[in-house]
PDB file of C-alpha atoms in Angstrom:
ATOM      1  CA  UNK A   1      21.245 -25.723 -31.842  1.00  0.00           C
ATOM      2  CA  UNK A   2      21.618 -23.099 -29.158  1.00  0.00           C
ATOM      3  CA  UNK A   3      19.063 -20.320 -29.305  1.00  0.00           C
ATOM      4  CA  UNK A   4      19.209 -16.878 -27.749  1.00  0.00           C
ATOM      5  CA  UNK A   5      15.433 -16.575 -27.712  1.00  0.00           C
ATOM      6  CA  UNK A   6      13.678 -16.205 -24.363  1.00  0.00           C
ATOM      7  CA  UNK A   7       9.908 -16.169 -24.040  1.00  0.00           C
ATOM      8  CA  UNK A   8       8.794 -13.772 -21.323  1.00  0.00           C
ATOM      9  CA  UNK A   9       5.013 -13.989 -21.711  1.00  0.00           C
ATOM     10  CA  UNK A  10       2.866 -16.482 -23.534  1.00  0.00           C
ATOM     11  CA  UNK A  11       2.029 -14.410 -26.599  1.00  0.00           C
ATOM     12  CA  UNK A  12       1.464 -16.944 -29.329  1.00  0.00           C
ATOM     13  CA  UNK A  13       2.301 -14.799 -32.349  1.00  0.00           C
ATOM     14  CA  UNK A  14       5.625 -13.681 -30.885  1.00  0.00           C
ATOM     15  CA  UNK A  15       6.498 -17.213 -29.855  1.00  0.00           C
ATOM     16  CA  UNK A  16       5.781 -18.505 -33.365  1.00  0.00           C
ATOM     17  CA  UNK A  17       7.952 -15.770 -34.875  1.00  0.00           C
ATOM     18  CA  UNK A  18      10.815 -16.809 -32.619  1.00  0.00           C
ATOM     19  CA  UNK A  19      10.366 -20.424 -33.763  1.00  0.00           C
ATOM     20  CA  UNK A  20      10.463 -19.316 -37.413  1.00  0.00           C
ATOM     21  CA  UNK A  21      13.757 -17.506 -36.820  1.00  0.00           C
ATOM     22  CA  UNK A  22      15.237 -20.590 -35.150  1.00  0.00           C
ATOM     23  CA  UNK A  23      14.105 -22.812 -38.042  1.00  0.00           C
ATOM     24  CA  UNK A  24      15.524 -20.428 -40.660  1.00  0.00           C
ATOM     25  CA  UNK A  25      18.852 -20.286 -38.862  1.00  0.00           C
ATOM     26  CA  UNK A  26      19.029 -24.069 -38.522  1.00  0.00           C
ATOM     27  CA  UNK A  27      18.277 -24.464 -42.236  1.00  0.00           C
ATOM     28  CA  UNK A  28      20.989 -21.955 -43.122  1.00  0.00           C
ATOM     29  CA  UNK A  29      23.533 -23.955 -41.105  1.00  0.00           C
ATOM     30  CA  UNK A  30      22.737 -27.401 -42.527  1.00  0.00           C
ATOM     31  CA  UNK A  31      25.395 -29.607 -44.075  1.00  0.00           C
ATOM     32  CA  UNK A  32      25.721 -31.171 -47.495  1.00  0.00           C
ATOM     33  CA  UNK A  33      25.810 -34.927 -48.033  1.00  0.00           C
ATOM     34  CA  UNK A  34      29.621 -34.794 -47.809  1.00  0.00           C
ATOM     35  CA  UNK A  35      29.383 -33.310 -44.322  1.00  0.00           C
ATOM     36  CA  UNK A  36      30.546 -29.840 -45.300  1.00  0.00           C
ATOM     37  CA  UNK A  37      28.509 -26.922 -43.956  1.00  0.00           C
ATOM     38  CA  UNK A  38      26.551 -24.782 -46.383  1.00  0.00           C
ATOM     39  CA  UNK A  39      27.870 -21.281 -45.789  1.00  0.00           C
ATOM     40  CA  UNK A  40      25.909 -19.550 -48.535  1.00  0.00           C
ATOM     41  CA  UNK A  41      23.206 -18.034 -46.361  1.00  0.00           C
ATOM     42  CA  UNK A  42      23.559 -14.410 -45.468  1.00  0.00           C
ATOM     43  CA  UNK A  43      21.199 -11.701 -44.370  1.00  0.00           C
ATOM     44  CA  UNK A  44      20.437 -10.617 -47.955  1.00  0.00           C
ATOM     45  CA  UNK A  45      19.358 -14.156 -48.860  1.00  0.00           C
ATOM     46  CA  UNK A  46      16.812 -14.208 -46.047  1.00  0.00           C
ATOM     47  CA  UNK A  47      14.538 -11.163 -46.452  1.00  0.00           C
ATOM     48  CA  UNK A  48      11.815 -13.013 -44.552  1.00  0.00           C
ATOM     49  CA  UNK A  49      14.174 -13.366 -41.589  1.00  0.00           C
ATOM     50  CA  UNK A  50      14.701  -9.606 -41.527  1.00  0.00           C
ATOM     51  CA  UNK A  51      10.949  -8.980 -41.641  1.00  0.00           C
ATOM     52  CA  UNK A  52      10.272 -11.461 -38.820  1.00  0.00           C
ATOM     53  CA  UNK A  53      13.167 -10.077 -36.792  1.00  0.00           C
ATOM     54  CA  UNK A  54      11.707  -6.569 -37.057  1.00  0.00           C
ATOM     55  CA  UNK A  55       8.332  -7.857 -35.867  1.00  0.00           C
ATOM     56  CA  UNK A  56       9.873  -9.751 -32.943  1.00  0.00           C
ATOM     57  CA  UNK A  57      11.842  -6.712 -31.796  1.00  0.00           C
ATOM     58  CA  UNK A  58       8.611  -4.723 -31.455  1.00  0.00           C
ATOM     59  CA  UNK A  59       6.873  -7.533 -29.605  1.00  0.00           C
ATOM     60  CA  UNK A  60       6.845  -7.404 -25.805  1.00  0.00           C
ATOM     61  CA  UNK A  61       6.537 -11.174 -25.428  1.00  0.00           C
ATOM     62  CA  UNK A  62       9.916 -12.146 -26.858  1.00  0.00           C
ATOM     63  CA  UNK A  63      13.384 -10.845 -26.120  1.00  0.00           C
ATOM     64  CA  UNK A  64      15.874 -11.729 -28.819  1.00  0.00           C
ATOM     65  CA  UNK A  65      19.559 -10.998 -29.169  1.00  0.00           C
ATOM     66  CA  UNK A  66      19.592  -9.189 -32.517  1.00  0.00           C
ATOM     67  CA  UNK A  67      23.355  -9.268 -32.885  1.00  0.00           C
ATOM     68  CA  UNK A  68      23.380 -13.055 -32.449  1.00  0.00           C
ATOM     69  CA  UNK A  69      20.722 -13.498 -35.141  1.00  0.00           C
ATOM     70  CA  UNK A  70      22.471 -11.238 -37.637  1.00  0.00           C
ATOM     71  CA  UNK A  71      25.815 -12.953 -36.980  1.00  0.00           C
ATOM     72  CA  UNK A  72      24.341 -16.441 -37.285  1.00  0.00           C
ATOM     73  CA  UNK A  73      22.501 -15.557 -40.481  1.00  0.00           C
ATOM     74  CA  UNK A  74      25.620 -14.337 -42.265  1.00  0.00           C
TER      75      UNK A  74
END
């Protein structure tokens, strides 16, 4: 999975938040046993993602493309 997350400094908490976002997005794009993608996830289903995204945006250690995250989460 391609990620638009770039770590600028080694700030552990910010790095872990970026990993959580990547994991949540990969879970939301998983496939069923038949091979069909699960397209149910949207931004309202992932309130934790919104909270983490807000924290990452205020963190100087991680630059994240917000538009990409919101698009991928829908």
